[in-house]
Amino acid sequence: MPAAVKRLLVVNGPNLNLLGTREPEIYGTTTLAEVEAMVREHAARMGCEVTCFQSNSEGALLDFLQREAPGSSGIVLNPAAFTHYSYALYDCLKALRIPVVEVHLSNLHARAERERFRSRSVTAPAAAGVITGLGPKGYLLAMEYLLDRDE
Ligand code: DQA
């Protein structure tokens, strides 16, 4: 029997809908639609399915993850500012028991020199790992990890 096609979720949190115009000196000029197009092309190349989702609302992110994660093989998550304070998102990721890679476009450690709150991720302990500072390519690398992972 052929192996089942794997499905990944690529989830973006608040203000990432503004990519392209939001602080381009930090986040670049690539829009969210362009990032998602790169993600879909990469999924097609790797022979997996992908569902992309973005919300500015913590509740909507939780509802999406609780609904869609069962049956998926992994989650690429940029929690945006929720990274720094959402225990609800942390609890959700722990409850789902599906591998998560946390992705940040910017380098949180470099930014923490000026904005200390960025040095702490409350969600990262629930993730397999974190990619930070590699721009949109971080999402593609996270997808590769989740598809290659043995489990
Ligand atoms: C971000 C970094 C967060 O600190 C910030 O709140 C974001 C985006 C990033 O992708 O670099 O909204 O997650």
Short mmCIF file of C-alpha atoms and ligand atoms in Angstrom, two decimals:
data_model
loop_
_atom_site.label_atom_id
_atom_site.label_comp_id
_atom_site.label_asym_id
_atom_site.label_seq_id
_atom_site.Cartn_x
_atom_site.Cartn_y
_atom_site.Cartn_z
CA MET A 1 0.00 0.00 0.00
CA PRO A 2 1.43 3.47 -0.83
CA ALA A 3 2.38 5.61 2.19
CA ALA A 4 -0.24 8.22 3.17
CA VAL A 5 0.52 11.77 2.00
CA LYS A 6 1.67 13.83 4.97
CA ARG A 7 -0.04 17.08 5.82
CA LEU A 8 1.61 20.04 7.51
CA LEU A 9 0.06 23.14 9.05
CA VAL A 10 1.76 26.50 8.61
CA VAL A 11 0.34 28.94 11.13
CA ASN A 12 1.07 32.64 11.59
CA GLY A 13 0.04 34.84 14.50
CA PRO A 14 -0.83 38.50 14.96
CA ASN A 15 0.35 41.28 12.66
CA LEU A 16 1.99 38.86 10.24
CA ASN A 17 -0.83 39.68 7.81
CA LEU A 18 0.98 43.03 7.51
CA LEU A 19 4.21 41.52 6.19
CA GLY A 20 5.51 43.49 3.25
CA THR A 21 4.76 46.87 4.79
CA ARG A 22 5.31 46.14 8.50
CA GLU A 23 8.73 47.42 9.65
CA PRO A 24 10.41 46.26 6.42
CA GLU A 25 13.86 46.98 7.86
CA ILE A 26 13.17 44.14 10.32
CA TYR A 27 10.80 41.81 8.48
CA GLY A 28 11.71 42.48 4.84
CA THR A 29 9.31 43.26 2.01
CA THR A 30 7.95 39.78 1.27
CA THR A 31 4.20 39.67 1.89
CA LEU A 32 2.40 36.89 3.77
CA ALA A 33 0.75 35.82 0.50
CA GLU A 34 4.23 35.45 -1.02
CA VAL A 35 5.51 33.49 1.99
CA GLU A 36 2.50 31.17 1.74
CA ALA A 37 3.08 30.74 -2.01
CA MET A 38 6.71 29.71 -1.25
CA VAL A 39 5.39 27.27 1.37
CA ARG A 40 2.89 25.75 -1.09
CA GLU A 41 5.53 25.39 -3.82
CA HIS A 42 7.87 23.72 -1.35
CA ALA A 43 5.12 21.35 -0.22
CA ALA A 44 4.42 20.41 -3.85
CA ARG A 45 8.16 19.75 -4.43
CA MET A 46 8.30 17.57 -1.31
CA GLY A 47 5.05 15.75 -2.10
CA CYS A 48 3.13 16.80 1.01
CA GLU A 49 -0.09 18.67 1.65
CA VAL A 50 -0.09 21.96 3.49
CA THR A 51 -2.76 24.13 5.11
CA CYS A 52 -1.86 27.76 5.83
CA PHE A 53 -3.63 29.89 8.42
CA GLN A 54 -3.12 33.35 9.94
CA SER A 55 -5.04 35.13 12.65
CA ASN A 56 -4.65 38.17 14.87
CA SER A 57 -6.74 36.45 17.53
CA GLU A 58 -5.36 34.03 20.11
CA GLY A 59 -8.70 32.18 20.33
CA ALA A 60 -8.89 31.69 16.56
CA LEU A 61 -5.36 30.25 16.53
CA LEU A 62 -6.24 27.84 19.35
CA ASP A 63 -9.48 26.80 17.63
CA PHE A 64 -7.65 26.20 14.34
CA LEU A 65 -4.87 24.15 15.98
CA GLN A 66 -7.27 22.06 18.05
CA ARG A 67 -9.42 21.35 14.99
CA GLU A 68 -6.74 20.79 12.34
CA ALA A 69 -3.74 19.33 14.17
CA PRO A 70 -5.17 15.83 14.68
CA GLY A 71 -4.40 14.06 11.41
CA SER A 72 -1.51 16.35 10.53
CA SER A 73 2.16 15.34 10.75
CA GLY A 74 3.59 18.60 12.01
CA ILE A 75 3.09 22.28 12.63
CA VAL A 76 5.23 25.20 11.53
CA LEU A 77 4.23 28.02 13.86
CA ASN A 78 5.20 31.66 14.01
CA PRO A 79 3.29 32.76 17.12
CA ALA A 80 4.48 36.39 16.60
CA ALA A 81 3.97 38.43 19.79
CA PHE A 82 2.09 35.53 21.43
CA THR A 83 5.53 33.88 21.59
CA HIS A 84 6.35 36.08 24.53
CA TYR A 85 3.28 35.64 26.72
CA SER A 86 0.69 33.11 25.54
CA TYR A 87 0.53 30.29 28.05
CA ALA A 88 -2.73 29.29 26.34
CA LEU A 89 -0.79 28.60 23.14
CA TYR A 90 1.91 26.73 25.09
CA ASP A 91 -0.75 24.55 26.76
CA CYS A 92 -2.41 23.92 23.41
CA LEU A 93 0.85 22.78 21.77
CA LYS A 94 1.57 20.46 24.70
CA ALA A 95 -1.93 18.98 24.49
CA LEU A 96 -1.75 18.31 20.74
CA ARG A 97 1.29 16.00 20.90
CA ILE A 98 2.22 16.81 17.30
CA PRO A 99 5.73 18.04 16.46
CA VAL A 100 6.02 21.79 16.21
CA VAL A 101 8.81 23.95 14.84
CA GLU A 102 8.63 27.55 16.03
CA VAL A 103 9.76 30.00 13.35
CA HIS A 104 10.62 33.69 13.58
CA LEU A 105 11.52 35.80 10.59
CA SER A 106 13.75 38.08 12.64
CA ASN A 107 16.56 37.10 15.00
CA LEU A 108 14.95 37.34 18.44
CA HIS A 109 18.29 37.13 20.24
CA ALA A 110 19.75 40.06 18.31
CA ARG A 111 16.58 42.12 18.89
CA ALA A 112 16.55 41.31 22.61
CA GLU A 113 19.52 43.61 23.11
CA ARG A 114 17.10 46.54 22.68
CA GLU A 115 13.78 44.84 23.53
CA ARG A 116 14.37 42.44 26.38
CA PHE A 117 10.93 40.83 26.19
CA ARG A 118 11.92 39.24 22.88
CA SER A 119 14.55 37.06 24.52
CA ARG A 120 11.87 34.87 26.12
CA SER A 121 9.64 32.45 24.26
CA VAL A 122 7.00 30.84 26.46
CA THR A 123 5.91 28.62 23.55
CA ALA A 124 9.35 27.27 22.54
CA PRO A 125 9.53 24.66 25.35
CA ALA A 126 6.58 22.94 23.66
CA ALA A 127 8.36 22.87 20.28
CA ALA A 128 10.88 20.41 18.87
CA GLY A 129 13.04 23.41 17.98
CA VAL A 130 13.17 27.05 16.98
CA ILE A 131 14.38 28.77 13.80
CA THR A 132 14.96 32.47 14.24
CA GLY A 133 16.40 35.12 11.91
CA LEU A 134 16.44 33.29 8.59
CA GLY A 135 13.50 35.17 7.06
CA PRO A 136 10.90 33.26 4.98
CA LYS A 137 13.41 30.45 4.36
CA GLY A 138 12.94 29.44 7.99
CA TYR A 139 9.44 28.15 7.17
CA LEU A 140 10.82 25.94 4.38
CA LEU A 141 13.58 24.52 6.57
CA ALA A 142 11.03 23.78 9.30
CA MET A 143 8.87 21.90 6.78
CA GLU A 144 11.87 19.81 5.70
CA TYR A 145 12.64 18.90 9.31
CA LEU A 146 9.03 17.88 10.02
CA LEU A 147 8.84 15.70 6.91
CA ASP A 148 12.21 14.02 7.52
CA ARG A 149 11.60 13.35 11.18
CA ASP A 150 11.32 9.64 12.02
CA GLU A 151 8.13 8.98 13.98
C1 DQA B 1 8.25 37.56 15.09
C2 DQA B 1 9.05 38.12 16.27
C3 DQA B 1 8.13 38.54 17.41
O1 DQA B 1 8.89 39.07 18.51
C4 DQA B 1 7.19 39.63 16.93
O2 DQA B 1 6.28 39.98 17.96
C5 DQA B 1 6.48 39.26 15.67
C6 DQA B 1 7.21 38.54 14.62
C7 DQA B 1 9.18 37.22 13.89
O3 DQA B 1 8.71 36.52 13.00
O4 DQA B 1 10.31 37.67 13.83
O5 DQA B 1 5.34 39.65 15.46
O6 DQA B 1 7.63 36.35 15.51
#
